[in-house]
mmCIF file of C-alpha atoms and ligand atoms in Angstrom:
data_model
loop_
_atom_site.group_PDB
_atom_site.id
_atom_site.type_symbol
_atom_site.label_atom_id
_atom_site.label_comp_id
_atom_site.label_asym_id
_atom_site.label_seq_id
_atom_site.Cartn_x
_atom_site.Cartn_y
_atom_site.Cartn_z
ATOM 1 C CA MET A 1 4.788 17.941 15.776
ATOM 2 C CA ILE A 2 4.699 16.523 19.326
ATOM 3 C CA PRO A 3 5.618 12.872 18.982
ATOM 4 C CA HIS A 4 3.696 10.462 21.127
ATOM 5 C CA THR A 5 5.869 8.959 23.797
ATOM 6 C CA PRO A 6 6.633 5.410 22.710
ATOM 7 C CA SER A 7 5.188 3.002 25.221
ATOM 8 C CA GLU A 8 7.614 0.617 26.861
ATOM 9 C CA SER A 9 4.861 -1.790 27.637
ATOM 10 C CA PRO A 10 3.869 -4.548 25.195
ATOM 11 C CA PRO A 11 0.615 -4.081 23.308
ATOM 12 C CA SER A 12 -2.504 -4.519 25.365
ATOM 13 C CA ASN A 13 -3.352 -8.156 26.094
ATOM 14 C CA LEU A 14 -6.231 -8.158 23.644
ATOM 15 C CA ALA A 15 -4.072 -6.862 20.780
ATOM 16 C CA ALA A 16 -1.340 -9.373 21.612
ATOM 17 C CA LEU A 17 -3.841 -12.213 21.629
ATOM 18 C CA ALA A 18 -5.338 -11.117 18.348
ATOM 19 C CA GLU A 19 -1.818 -10.941 16.892
ATOM 20 C CA ASP A 20 -0.926 -14.479 18.061
ATOM 21 C CA HIS A 21 -4.182 -15.861 16.792
ATOM 22 C CA TYR A 22 -3.959 -14.199 13.399
ATOM 23 C CA PHE A 23 -0.307 -15.039 12.679
ATOM 24 C CA ASN A 24 -0.687 -18.634 13.857
ATOM 25 C CA ALA A 25 -3.821 -19.219 11.817
ATOM 26 C CA ASN A 26 -2.733 -17.549 8.595
ATOM 27 C CA PRO A 27 0.398 -19.133 7.056
ATOM 28 C CA PRO A 28 3.352 -16.885 6.086
ATOM 29 C CA PRO A 29 4.254 -16.401 2.419
ATOM 30 C CA LYS A 30 6.701 -19.025 1.190
ATOM 31 C CA ASP A 31 9.514 -16.495 0.655
ATOM 32 C CA LEU A 32 9.189 -14.812 4.052
ATOM 33 C CA GLN A 33 12.474 -16.208 5.395
ATOM 34 C CA LYS A 34 14.383 -15.139 2.266
ATOM 35 C CA HIS A 35 12.818 -11.682 2.332
ATOM 36 C CA MET A 36 13.716 -11.206 6.010
ATOM 37 C CA GLU A 37 17.341 -12.103 5.301
ATOM 38 C CA LEU A 38 17.511 -9.582 2.475
ATOM 39 C CA ALA A 39 15.801 -6.945 4.645
ATOM 40 C CA LYS A 40 18.137 -7.602 7.587
ATOM 41 C CA ASP A 41 21.278 -7.149 5.453
ATOM 42 C CA PHE A 42 19.811 -4.018 3.852
ATOM 43 C CA ILE A 43 18.853 -2.443 7.196
ATOM 44 C CA GLU A 44 22.246 -3.299 8.786
ATOM 45 C CA PHE A 45 24.127 -1.865 5.816
ATOM 46 C CA HIS A 46 22.361 1.502 6.059
ATOM 47 C CA SER A 47 22.319 1.569 9.845
ATOM 48 C CA LYS A 48 26.165 1.259 9.803
ATOM 49 C CA ALA A 49 26.289 4.134 7.326
ATOM 50 C CA GLY A 50 24.130 6.221 9.708
ATOM 51 C CA ARG A 51 21.588 6.739 6.934
ATOM 52 C CA ARG A 52 17.891 7.222 7.368
ATOM 53 C CA LEU A 53 15.766 4.352 6.113
ATOM 54 C CA VAL A 54 12.139 4.294 5.084
ATOM 55 C CA LEU A 55 9.836 1.381 4.613
ATOM 56 C CA VAL A 56 7.382 2.277 1.863
ATOM 57 C CA THR A 57 4.388 -0.024 1.450
ATOM 58 C CA SER A 58 2.545 0.191 -1.878
ATOM 59 C CA GLY A 59 -0.285 -1.357 -3.887
ATOM 60 C CA GLY A 60 -3.365 -3.279 -2.845
ATOM 61 C CA THR A 61 -3.625 -6.542 -0.930
ATOM 62 C CA THR A 62 -5.723 -9.436 -2.220
ATOM 63 C CA VAL A 63 -8.245 -11.404 -0.228
ATOM 64 C CA PRO A 64 -8.163 -15.003 -1.539
ATOM 65 C CA LEU A 65 -11.453 -16.848 -1.626
ATOM 66 C CA GLU A 66 -9.821 -20.282 -2.043
ATOM 67 C CA LYS A 67 -6.660 -21.801 -0.587
ATOM 68 C CA GLN A 68 -5.561 -22.852 -4.062
ATOM 69 C CA THR A 69 -6.464 -19.354 -5.191
ATOM 70 C CA VAL A 70 -8.293 -18.856 -8.456
ATOM 71 C CA ARG A 71 -10.512 -16.020 -7.280
ATOM 72 C CA PHE A 72 -9.780 -13.173 -4.964
ATOM 73 C CA ILE A 73 -11.089 -9.794 -3.885
ATOM 74 C CA ASP A 74 -8.707 -6.936 -4.552
ATOM 75 C CA ASN A 75 -8.103 -3.523 -3.041
ATOM 76 C CA PHE A 76 -7.870 -0.467 -5.259
ATOM 77 C CA SER A 77 -4.322 0.781 -5.880
ATOM 78 C CA ALA A 78 -2.013 0.911 -8.897
ATOM 79 C CA GLY A 79 0.978 1.593 -6.638
ATOM 80 C CA THR A 80 1.490 5.109 -8.039
ATOM 81 C CA ARG A 81 1.623 6.777 -4.640
ATOM 82 C CA GLY A 82 4.173 4.279 -3.241
ATOM 83 C CA ALA A 83 6.422 4.059 -6.265
ATOM 84 C CA THR A 84 6.499 7.797 -6.791
ATOM 85 C CA SER A 85 7.103 8.495 -3.100
ATOM 86 C CA ALA A 86 9.977 5.989 -3.112
ATOM 87 C CA GLU A 87 11.723 8.009 -5.827
ATOM 88 C CA TYR A 88 11.393 11.244 -3.857
ATOM 89 C CA PHE A 89 12.606 9.533 -0.665
ATOM 90 C CA LEU A 90 15.690 8.375 -2.545
ATOM 91 C CA GLU A 91 16.179 11.931 -3.791
ATOM 92 C CA ALA A 92 15.996 13.108 -0.167
ATOM 93 C CA GLY A 93 18.807 10.707 0.816
ATOM 94 C CA TYR A 94 16.754 7.921 2.374
ATOM 95 C CA ALA A 95 17.454 4.215 1.775
ATOM 96 C CA VAL A 96 14.146 2.713 0.658
ATOM 97 C CA LEU A 97 12.747 -0.682 1.447
ATOM 98 C CA PHE A 98 9.870 -0.961 -0.998
ATOM 99 C CA LEU A 99 7.263 -3.536 0.065
ATOM 100 C CA HIS A 100 4.827 -3.667 -2.837
ATOM 101 C CA ARG A 101 2.032 -5.688 -4.401
ATOM 102 C CA GLN A 102 3.593 -8.009 -6.942
ATOM 103 C CA PHE A 103 3.354 -6.523 -10.476
ATOM 104 C CA SER A 104 2.229 -3.091 -9.229
ATOM 105 C CA LEU A 105 4.178 -0.002 -10.160
ATOM 106 C CA LEU A 106 7.873 0.134 -9.202
ATOM 107 C CA PRO A 107 10.101 3.183 -8.689
ATOM 108 C CA TYR A 108 11.711 4.297 -11.969
ATOM 109 C CA SER A 109 10.237 1.577 -14.194
ATOM 110 C CA ARG A 110 6.801 3.083 -13.409
ATOM 111 C CA HIS A 111 7.560 5.744 -16.047
ATOM 112 C CA TYR A 112 7.461 3.054 -18.730
ATOM 113 C CA SER A 113 5.172 0.287 -17.448
ATOM 114 C CA HIS A 114 1.392 0.139 -17.132
ATOM 115 C CA ALA A 115 1.336 3.180 -19.415
ATOM 116 C CA THR A 116 -1.147 3.570 -22.240
ATOM 117 C CA ASP A 117 1.899 3.219 -24.513
ATOM 118 C CA CYS A 118 3.693 -0.087 -24.517
ATOM 119 C CA PHE A 119 7.361 0.300 -23.478
ATOM 120 C CA LEU A 120 8.317 -0.764 -26.998
ATOM 121 C CA ASP A 121 6.744 2.507 -28.228
ATOM 122 C CA PHE A 122 9.593 4.388 -26.518
ATOM 123 C CA LEU A 123 12.199 2.511 -28.603
ATOM 124 C CA ARG A 124 13.390 2.533 -32.217
ATOM 125 C CA GLU A 125 15.946 0.625 -34.277
ATOM 126 C CA GLY A 126 19.428 2.094 -34.076
ATOM 127 C CA PRO A 127 22.492 1.573 -36.238
ATOM 128 C CA ASN A 128 23.888 -1.940 -36.798
ATOM 129 C CA GLY A 129 20.875 -3.773 -35.413
ATOM 130 C CA SER A 130 20.927 -1.948 -32.059
ATOM 131 C CA VAL A 131 17.875 -0.683 -30.175
ATOM 132 C CA VAL A 132 17.832 2.907 -28.873
ATOM 133 C CA ALA A 133 15.316 5.265 -27.233
ATOM 134 C CA ARG A 134 13.285 7.466 -29.583
ATOM 135 C CA ASP A 135 14.815 10.957 -29.809
ATOM 136 C CA GLU A 136 11.821 12.637 -28.172
ATOM 137 C CA ASP A 137 11.968 10.199 -25.156
ATOM 138 C CA ALA A 138 15.741 9.871 -24.813
ATOM 139 C CA GLY A 139 16.302 12.862 -22.506
ATOM 140 C CA LYS A 140 13.776 11.744 -19.874
ATOM 141 C CA MET A 141 14.725 8.102 -20.197
ATOM 142 C CA LEU A 142 18.422 8.884 -19.630
ATOM 143 C CA ASN A 143 17.544 10.886 -16.555
ATOM 144 C CA VAL A 144 15.371 8.060 -15.129
ATOM 145 C CA LEU A 145 17.989 5.450 -16.072
ATOM 146 C CA ARG A 146 20.754 7.295 -14.242
ATOM 147 C CA LYS A 147 18.717 7.663 -11.081
ATOM 148 C CA TYR A 148 17.699 4.010 -11.213
ATOM 149 C CA ARG A 149 21.328 2.845 -11.769
ATOM 150 C CA GLU A 150 22.572 5.053 -8.939
ATOM 151 C CA ALA A 151 19.962 3.669 -6.527
ATOM 152 C CA ARG A 152 20.783 0.117 -7.564
ATOM 153 C CA ASP A 153 24.577 0.512 -7.570
ATOM 154 C CA LYS A 154 24.652 2.173 -4.150
ATOM 155 C CA ASN A 155 22.286 -0.448 -2.719
ATOM 156 C CA MET A 156 19.752 2.272 -1.796
ATOM 157 C CA LEU A 157 16.637 0.397 -2.890
ATOM 158 C CA LEU A 158 15.406 -3.038 -1.828
ATOM 159 C CA VAL A 159 12.228 -4.230 -3.524
ATOM 160 C CA LEU A 160 10.138 -6.987 -1.926
ATOM 161 C CA PRO A 161 6.712 -8.199 -3.148
ATOM 162 C CA PHE A 162 3.506 -9.347 -1.432
ATOM 163 C CA VAL A 163 0.220 -10.538 -2.834
ATOM 164 C CA SER A 164 -2.422 -11.316 -0.197
ATOM 165 C CA ILE A 165 -3.423 -9.559 2.983
ATOM 166 C CA SER A 166 -1.737 -12.242 5.124
ATOM 167 C CA ASP A 167 1.488 -12.072 3.077
ATOM 168 C CA TYR A 168 1.476 -8.314 3.600
ATOM 169 C CA LEU A 169 0.926 -8.527 7.378
ATOM 170 C CA HIS A 170 3.631 -11.185 7.855
ATOM 171 C CA GLU A 171 6.101 -9.120 5.811
ATOM 172 C CA LEU A 172 5.176 -5.875 7.538
ATOM 173 C CA ARG A 173 5.601 -7.319 11.029
ATOM 174 C CA GLY A 174 8.922 -8.928 10.158
ATOM 175 C CA ILE A 175 10.421 -5.812 8.546
ATOM 176 C CA ALA A 176 9.138 -3.478 11.279
ATOM 177 C CA GLN A 177 10.749 -5.669 13.933
ATOM 178 C CA LEU A 178 14.038 -5.721 11.980
ATOM 179 C CA MET A 179 13.859 -1.896 11.834
ATOM 180 C CA LYS A 180 13.745 -1.619 15.630
ATOM 181 C CA PRO A 181 17.531 -0.994 16.050
ATOM 182 C CA LEU A 182 17.229 2.082 13.778
ATOM 183 C CA GLY A 183 15.210 3.788 16.551
ATOM 184 C CA PRO A 184 13.759 7.155 15.474
ATOM 185 C CA GLU A 185 15.851 7.134 12.219
ATOM 186 C CA GLY A 186 13.505 4.484 10.875
ATOM 187 C CA LEU A 187 10.428 5.751 9.054
ATOM 188 C CA LEU A 188 7.411 3.634 8.112
ATOM 189 C CA TYR A 189 5.330 5.123 5.313
ATOM 190 C CA LEU A 190 2.273 2.955 4.858
ATOM 191 C CA ALA A 191 0.714 3.801 1.511
ATOM 192 C CA ALA A 192 -0.470 0.291 0.612
ATOM 193 C CA ALA A 193 -4.270 -0.156 0.305
ATOM 194 C CA VAL A 194 -4.826 -2.863 2.886
ATOM 195 C CA SER A 195 -8.008 -4.872 2.985
ATOM 196 C CA ASP A 196 -10.238 -4.450 6.053
ATOM 197 C CA PHE A 197 -11.942 -7.850 5.511
ATOM 198 C CA PHE A 198 -10.767 -11.398 4.818
ATOM 199 C CA VAL A 199 -11.867 -14.988 4.682
ATOM 200 C CA PRO A 200 -10.421 -16.827 7.697
ATOM 201 C CA PRO A 201 -8.586 -20.054 6.761
ATOM 202 C CA GLU A 202 -11.125 -22.295 8.557
ATOM 203 C CA ARG A 203 -13.858 -21.033 6.259
ATOM 204 C CA MET A 204 -11.805 -21.039 3.084
ATOM 205 C CA SER A 205 -12.471 -23.667 0.455
ATOM 206 C CA GLU A 206 -9.342 -25.708 -0.505
ATOM 207 C CA HIS A 207 -10.275 -25.908 -4.200
ATOM 208 C CA LYS A 208 -11.882 -23.636 -6.715
ATOM 209 C CA ILE A 209 -15.404 -22.723 -5.634
ATOM 210 C CA GLN A 210 -17.851 -24.389 -8.011
ATOM 211 C CA SER A 211 -20.524 -22.340 -9.762
ATOM 212 C CA THR A 212 -22.764 -25.252 -10.813
ATOM 213 C CA ASP A 213 -23.879 -28.583 -9.374
ATOM 214 C CA ALA A 214 -21.899 -30.471 -11.981
ATOM 215 C CA VAL A 215 -19.676 -32.094 -9.378
ATOM 216 C CA GLU A 216 -22.635 -33.286 -7.254
ATOM 217 C CA ALA A 217 -24.251 -34.526 -10.450
ATOM 218 C CA PHE A 218 -21.080 -36.405 -11.273
ATOM 219 C CA ASN A 219 -21.336 -38.262 -7.948
ATOM 220 C CA LYS A 220 -25.072 -39.072 -8.063
ATOM 221 C CA LYS A 221 -27.202 -39.196 -11.206
ATOM 222 C CA PRO A 222 -30.073 -36.736 -10.443
ATOM 223 C CA SER A 223 -33.560 -37.337 -11.602
ATOM 224 C CA LYS A 224 -34.924 -34.429 -13.662
ATOM 225 C CA PRO A 225 -35.887 -31.706 -11.123
ATOM 226 C CA SER A 226 -39.398 -30.323 -11.066
ATOM 227 C CA ALA A 227 -39.844 -26.698 -12.080
ATOM 228 C CA SER A 228 -40.002 -25.547 -8.444
ATOM 229 C CA GLU A 229 -36.932 -27.625 -7.473
ATOM 230 C CA GLU A 230 -35.137 -26.148 -10.424
ATOM 231 C CA GLU A 231 -35.861 -22.654 -9.217
ATOM 232 C CA GLU A 232 -34.532 -23.480 -5.754
ATOM 233 C CA THR A 233 -31.428 -25.269 -6.998
ATOM 234 C CA PHE A 234 -30.342 -22.900 -9.688
ATOM 235 C CA ASP A 235 -30.034 -19.177 -9.659
ATOM 236 C CA ASN A 236 -30.488 -18.184 -13.287
ATOM 237 C CA PHE A 237 -29.380 -14.605 -13.544
ATOM 238 C CA ASP A 238 -30.225 -14.672 -17.218
ATOM 239 C CA SER A 239 -33.853 -15.592 -16.455
ATOM 240 C CA SER A 240 -33.820 -18.753 -18.587
ATOM 241 C CA PRO A 241 -34.961 -21.331 -16.061
ATOM 242 C CA SER A 242 -34.598 -24.150 -18.531
ATOM 243 C CA VAL A 243 -30.820 -23.702 -18.472
ATOM 244 C CA PRO A 244 -29.443 -24.575 -15.023
ATOM 245 C CA ARG A 245 -26.462 -22.357 -14.919
ATOM 246 C CA SER A 246 -25.118 -20.707 -11.769
ATOM 247 C CA LYS A 247 -25.257 -21.009 -8.047
ATOM 248 C CA ARG A 248 -25.259 -17.790 -6.033
ATOM 249 C CA LEU A 249 -21.993 -17.169 -4.160
ATOM 250 C CA VAL A 250 -22.397 -15.584 -0.752
ATOM 251 C CA VAL A 251 -19.087 -14.338 0.654
ATOM 252 C CA ASP A 252 -18.859 -13.975 4.409
ATOM 253 C CA LEU A 253 -15.852 -11.906 5.447
ATOM 254 C CA ASP A 254 -14.357 -11.309 8.874
ATOM 255 C CA PRO A 255 -12.737 -8.022 9.821
ATOM 256 C CA VAL A 256 -8.918 -8.025 9.619
ATOM 257 C CA PRO A 257 -7.549 -7.293 13.101
ATOM 258 C CA LYS A 258 -6.197 -3.716 13.303
ATOM 259 C CA PHE A 259 -2.474 -4.198 13.729
ATOM 260 C CA LEU A 260 -1.455 -0.548 13.676
ATOM 261 C CA LYS A 261 -1.600 -0.593 17.473
ATOM 262 C CA ASN A 262 0.742 -3.582 17.577
ATOM 263 C CA LEU A 263 3.054 -1.838 15.126
ATOM 264 C CA VAL A 264 3.190 1.367 17.139
ATOM 265 C CA GLU A 265 3.568 -0.269 20.530
ATOM 266 C CA GLY A 266 5.441 -3.467 19.817
ATOM 267 C CA TRP A 267 6.892 -4.010 16.373
ATOM 268 C CA SER A 268 8.482 -0.596 15.890
ATOM 269 C CA PRO A 269 8.063 1.411 19.099
ATOM 270 C CA GLU A 270 10.568 4.169 18.251
ATOM 271 C CA GLY A 271 10.238 4.545 14.508
ATOM 272 C CA MET A 272 8.142 7.343 13.027
ATOM 273 C CA ILE A 273 4.939 5.896 11.622
ATOM 274 C CA VAL A 274 2.988 7.516 8.788
ATOM 275 C CA SER A 275 -0.243 5.935 7.609
ATOM 276 C CA PHE A 276 -2.558 6.868 4.776
ATOM 277 C CA LYS A 277 -6.314 7.170 4.968
ATOM 278 C CA LEU A 278 -8.268 6.785 1.752
ATOM 279 C CA GLU A 279 -11.906 7.856 1.586
ATOM 280 C CA THR A 280 -14.408 8.744 -1.144
ATOM 281 C CA ASP A 281 -16.644 11.019 0.918
ATOM 282 C CA PRO A 282 -15.011 14.440 1.463
ATOM 283 C CA LYS A 283 -17.188 15.075 4.518
ATOM 284 C CA ILE A 284 -15.613 12.298 6.589
ATOM 285 C CA LEU A 285 -11.946 12.358 5.486
ATOM 286 C CA VAL A 286 -10.424 14.587 8.169
ATOM 287 C CA HIS A 287 -12.612 13.040 10.860
ATOM 288 C CA LYS A 288 -11.477 9.520 9.900
ATOM 289 C CA ALA A 289 -7.815 10.578 9.804
ATOM 290 C CA LYS A 290 -8.112 12.120 13.289
ATOM 291 C CA TYR A 291 -9.911 9.054 14.580
ATOM 292 C CA SER A 292 -7.107 6.816 13.289
ATOM 293 C CA LEU A 293 -4.436 9.018 14.868
ATOM 294 C CA ASP A 294 -6.265 9.024 18.142
ATOM 295 C CA ARG A 295 -6.892 5.322 18.148
ATOM 296 C CA TYR A 296 -3.356 4.179 17.230
ATOM 297 C CA GLN A 297 -1.295 7.046 18.646
ATOM 298 C CA HIS A 298 1.119 7.172 15.754
ATOM 299 C CA HIS A 299 2.721 10.231 14.254
ATOM 300 C CA LEU A 300 1.055 11.292 11.017
ATOM 301 C CA VAL A 301 -1.983 10.352 8.989
ATOM 302 C CA ILE A 302 -2.058 11.518 5.372
ATOM 303 C CA GLY A 303 -5.642 11.716 4.188
ATOM 304 C CA ASN A 304 -6.639 11.547 0.545
ATOM 305 C CA LEU A 305 -9.762 11.202 -1.512
ATOM 306 C CA LEU A 306 -9.981 8.712 -4.355
ATOM 307 C CA SER A 307 -11.020 11.350 -6.913
ATOM 308 C CA THR A 308 -8.520 14.081 -5.944
ATOM 309 C CA ARG A 309 -5.561 12.098 -4.573
ATOM 310 C CA LYS A 310 -3.175 13.351 -7.232
ATOM 311 C CA TRP A 311 -4.130 16.993 -6.518
ATOM 312 C CA GLU A 312 -4.297 17.231 -2.773
ATOM 313 C CA VAL A 313 -3.709 15.446 0.546
ATOM 314 C CA VAL A 314 -4.148 16.484 4.138
ATOM 315 C CA PHE A 315 -1.570 16.005 6.908
ATOM 316 C CA VAL A 316 -3.089 15.279 10.283
ATOM 317 C CA SER A 317 -0.569 15.039 13.104
ATOM 318 C CA PRO A 318 -0.727 15.420 16.916
ATOM 319 C CA GLY A 319 -0.349 18.970 18.174
ATOM 320 C CA ASN A 320 -0.403 20.535 14.689
ATOM 321 C CA PRO A 321 -3.200 22.190 12.666
ATOM 322 C CA ASP A 322 -4.345 20.093 9.693
ATOM 323 C CA LYS A 323 -2.197 20.936 6.704
ATOM 324 C CA TRP A 324 -3.467 20.655 3.122
ATOM 325 C CA ILE A 325 -0.832 20.041 0.475
ATOM 326 C CA ARG A 326 -1.979 20.878 -3.076
ATOM 327 C CA ILE A 327 -0.885 21.034 -6.639
ATOM 328 C CA PRO A 328 -2.136 24.384 -7.970
ATOM 329 C CA GLN A 329 -5.040 23.765 -10.305
ATOM 330 C CA GLY A 330 -3.106 24.755 -13.416
ATOM 331 C CA GLY A 331 -1.400 21.438 -12.811
ATOM 332 C CA LYS A 332 2.107 22.851 -12.482
ATOM 333 C CA LEU A 333 3.910 23.771 -9.313
ATOM 334 C CA ASP A 334 5.042 27.199 -10.386
ATOM 335 C CA ASP A 335 1.902 28.552 -12.027
ATOM 336 C CA ALA A 336 0.095 29.669 -8.861
ATOM 337 C CA LYS A 337 0.536 30.035 -5.168
ATOM 338 C CA GLU A 338 -0.729 27.008 -3.366
ATOM 339 C CA ALA A 339 -4.393 27.584 -2.500
ATOM 340 C CA GLU A 340 -4.865 28.117 1.220
ATOM 341 C CA LYS A 341 -8.247 26.419 1.478
ATOM 342 C CA ASP A 342 -8.443 24.156 4.516
ATOM 343 C CA GLU A 343 -11.092 21.753 3.284
ATOM 344 C CA PRO A 344 -11.244 19.326 0.377
ATOM 345 C CA LEU A 345 -11.428 20.699 -3.172
ATOM 346 C CA ASP A 346 -14.550 20.090 -5.180
ATOM 347 C CA PRO A 347 -13.527 17.277 -7.566
ATOM 348 C CA LYS A 348 -15.739 18.890 -10.267
ATOM 349 C CA SER A 349 -13.591 22.020 -10.161
ATOM 350 C CA LEU A 350 -10.444 20.116 -11.128
ATOM 351 C CA PRO A 351 -9.158 19.799 -14.672
ATOM 352 C CA GLU A 352 -9.918 16.426 -16.256
ATOM 353 C CA GLN A 353 -6.344 15.493 -17.002
ATOM 354 C CA GLU A 354 -3.905 14.549 -14.293
ATOM 355 C CA PRO A 355 -1.580 17.276 -12.976
ATOM 356 C CA GLU A 356 1.780 17.538 -14.674
ATOM 357 C CA ALA A 357 3.531 17.918 -11.326
ATOM 358 C CA GLU A 358 3.646 14.987 -8.907
ATOM 359 C CA ILE A 359 2.153 15.745 -5.491
ATOM 360 C CA GLU A 360 4.706 13.350 -3.921
ATOM 361 C CA SER A 361 7.352 16.008 -4.756
ATOM 362 C CA LEU A 362 5.607 18.115 -2.059
ATOM 363 C CA ILE A 363 4.606 15.290 0.281
ATOM 364 C CA ILE A 364 8.038 13.738 0.784
ATOM 365 C CA PRO A 365 9.974 16.947 1.783
ATOM 366 C CA ALA A 366 7.207 17.711 4.219
ATOM 367 C CA VAL A 367 7.349 14.205 5.690
ATOM 368 C CA ALA A 368 11.151 14.351 5.883
ATOM 369 C CA GLU A 369 10.902 17.677 7.736
ATOM 370 C CA LEU A 370 8.538 16.176 10.294
ATOM 371 C CA HIS A 371 10.896 13.174 10.547
ATOM 372 C CA THR A 372 13.801 15.510 11.355
ATOM 373 C CA LYS A 373 11.758 17.158 14.112
ATOM 374 C CA TYR A 374 10.702 13.733 15.424
ATOM 375 C CA ILE A 375 14.330 12.522 15.626
ATOM 376 C CA LYS A 376 15.379 15.701 17.468
ATOM 377 C CA THR A 377 12.533 15.381 19.955
ATOM 378 C CA MET A 378 13.303 11.736 20.603
ATOM 379 C CA GLU A 379 17.004 12.510 21.096
ATOM 380 C CA GLY A 380 16.046 15.239 23.534
ATOM 381 C CA LYS A 381 13.881 12.830 25.478
ATOM 382 C CA LYS A 382 16.691 10.290 25.648
ATOM 383 C CA LEU A 383 19.086 12.946 27.025
ATOM 384 C CA GLU A 384 16.526 13.958 29.660
ATOM 385 C CA ALA A 385 15.973 10.335 30.790
HETATM 386 O O1 PAZ B 401 -1.621 3.463 -5.645
HETATM 387 P P1 PAZ B 401 -2.432 4.647 -6.006
HETATM 388 O O2 PAZ B 401 -1.594 5.849 -6.220
HETATM 389 O O3 PAZ B 401 -3.350 4.350 -7.133
HETATM 390 O O4 PAZ B 401 -3.394 4.958 -4.739
HETATM 391 C C1 PAZ B 401 -2.793 5.341 -3.557
HETATM 392 C C2 PAZ B 401 -3.694 5.149 -2.315
HETATM 393 C C3 PAZ B 401 -4.976 5.955 -2.526
HETATM 394 C C4 PAZ B 401 -4.035 3.672 -2.230
HETATM 395 C C5 PAZ B 401 -2.895 5.620 -1.093
HETATM 396 O O5 PAZ B 401 -2.635 7.002 -1.192
HETATM 397 C C6 PAZ B 401 -3.695 5.385 0.193
HETATM 398 O O6 PAZ B 401 -4.535 6.147 0.626
HETATM 399 N N1 PAZ B 401 -3.427 4.267 0.896
HETATM 400 C C7 PAZ B 401 -4.124 3.823 2.069
HETATM 401 C C8 PAZ B 401 -5.454 3.238 1.735
HETATM 402 C C9 PAZ B 401 -6.263 2.841 2.956
HETATM 403 O O7 PAZ B 401 -6.997 3.693 3.520
HETATM 404 O O8 PAZ B 401 -6.087 1.710 3.346
#
């Protein structure tokens, strides 16, 4: 990989203006200060130990429709990619700062939460009123528990939550800026599914959006509307015009400014930045990944398709041929040589069940290898300068 030369200049004026405007207009999450203190201590601790550190973002961001939020639009993501990747990064010796959507999957506990089985199904009554793991689950659980305890006891994992798109962007900017002193040893692995659209605060209702005219009716007693007025006033999806029921809700969303440029040029100019690109149309995936790399000048885009994301991803990085990483279709890693096809698999050709092996077990070593090359190149450049 040929790393892009980090620019010494601040982001272009336009990007800087958009940043100021967005961050002034959209209030930070209430725990931002507390999170930044935790992140600062964590980053300093690992920086002193000379350890590599990765920021993993995970889960989807919400787009609130009201300031006192009852309703919101959500982005697809369970947090599987992020939580699983975090475990493999820890295994590879990285300290992990895990910025995730609140209540999405977490490293280690993901094996027992959000599953079709309730976590209680993994337990049974033991002797003298104790609770123990079921015999058939005990081996795996002990393994997971040991890894979790080790990460926790050695302070290798810091977990911070976000909910909305603006929470996420405030947290990302703050953490990326704190990671600056790590230089090229810092890795940003952006797997969160981030909304491209939002409701700007000046257009956001303070209170719950009403679906009927009951509040207006409360303020002025209406005379009985004529049939035509009724049609205009009420949108009866159930085609019973005699029952005034619902108003149509038209949601007008603005595009979220693209802050990847600000991240690359200003917030974390020396760190290695890996973004994900999710698409549903196989024909455009690689093109969109290349477009993103070209536009933001970062270091690696990992492309994946919604339907095949657990089976294959494509690495698109500057100066390298596109590289597909796949779980062999038997589902296990050792049952076939990785297929050498350099275009997306046909989703219909894949087995219905999820693969037994986790594709992150292949993604993370490949990312870590690129990170090693990146660090070496950056060190070389510093010596030359
Ligand atoms: O969380 P999950 O495992 O269900 O999904 C992961 C993913 C598809 C959200 C992630 O791999 C990804 O592509 N994130 C970036 C999405 C985007 O293009 O914004």
